[in-house]
XYZ file of C-alpha atoms in Angstrom:
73
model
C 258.070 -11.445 92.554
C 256.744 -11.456 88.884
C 255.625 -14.500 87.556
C 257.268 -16.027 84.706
C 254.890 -17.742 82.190
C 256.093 -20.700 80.157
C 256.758 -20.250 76.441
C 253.783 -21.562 74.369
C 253.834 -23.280 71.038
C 252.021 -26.312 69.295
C 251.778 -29.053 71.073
C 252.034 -26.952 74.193
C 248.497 -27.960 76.827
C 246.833 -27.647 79.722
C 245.276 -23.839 81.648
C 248.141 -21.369 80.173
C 247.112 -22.607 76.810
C 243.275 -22.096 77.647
C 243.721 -18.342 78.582
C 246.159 -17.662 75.756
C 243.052 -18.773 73.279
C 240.770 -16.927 75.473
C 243.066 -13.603 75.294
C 242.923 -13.863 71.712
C 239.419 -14.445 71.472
C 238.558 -12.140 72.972
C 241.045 -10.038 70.936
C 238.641 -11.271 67.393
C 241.144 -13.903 66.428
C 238.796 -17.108 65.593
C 239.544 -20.196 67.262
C 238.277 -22.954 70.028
C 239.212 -22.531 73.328
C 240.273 -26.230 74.405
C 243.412 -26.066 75.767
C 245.059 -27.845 73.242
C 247.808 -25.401 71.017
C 247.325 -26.897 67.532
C 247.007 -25.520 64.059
C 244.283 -22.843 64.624
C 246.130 -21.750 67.835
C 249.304 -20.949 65.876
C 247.675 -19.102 63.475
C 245.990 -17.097 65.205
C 249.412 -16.481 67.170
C 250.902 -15.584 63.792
C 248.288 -13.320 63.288
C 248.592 -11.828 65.881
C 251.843 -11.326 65.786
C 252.067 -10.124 62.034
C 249.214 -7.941 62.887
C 252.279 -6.089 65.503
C 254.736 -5.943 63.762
C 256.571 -8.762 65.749
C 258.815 -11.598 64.583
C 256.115 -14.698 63.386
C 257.082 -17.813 64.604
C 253.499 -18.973 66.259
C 255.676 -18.663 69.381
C 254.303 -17.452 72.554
C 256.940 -15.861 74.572
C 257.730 -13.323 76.789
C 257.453 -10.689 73.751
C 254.123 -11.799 72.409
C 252.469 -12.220 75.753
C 253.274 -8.732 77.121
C 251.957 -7.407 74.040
C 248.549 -10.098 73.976
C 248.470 -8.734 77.714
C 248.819 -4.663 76.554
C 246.425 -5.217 73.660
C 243.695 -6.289 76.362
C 243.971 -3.600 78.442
């Protein structure tokens, strides 16, 4: 059984958070890995996400995070 990961956005805390802003840093998106999905966590989302061609929102969902998780491997 897969899995399913809750849908991230600002305000949004706690260990999925954490590894989303590790993903990304480790991706070259600048920001602090704290856990905490505020402004510099959405933006790098949205960059992210512009940077794919996907809808930008700042929303992590299941779209985004397959494609965070595809661009790391």
């Amino acid at each position: 059984m897969t899995q399913q990961l809750p849908i991230l956005k600002r305000g949004s805390t706690g260990e999925h958070v954490e590894h989303l802003q590790h993903d990304l840093s480790l991706l070259g998106y600048e920001l602090k890995i704290d856990g905490i999905f505020g402004p510099a966590t959405e933006n790098a989302v949205k960059k992210f996400q512009q940077d794919n061609n996907l809808t930008v929102d700042g929303i992590v969902g299941p779209q985004t995070g397959r494609l965070i998780g595809a661009a790391l491997t």
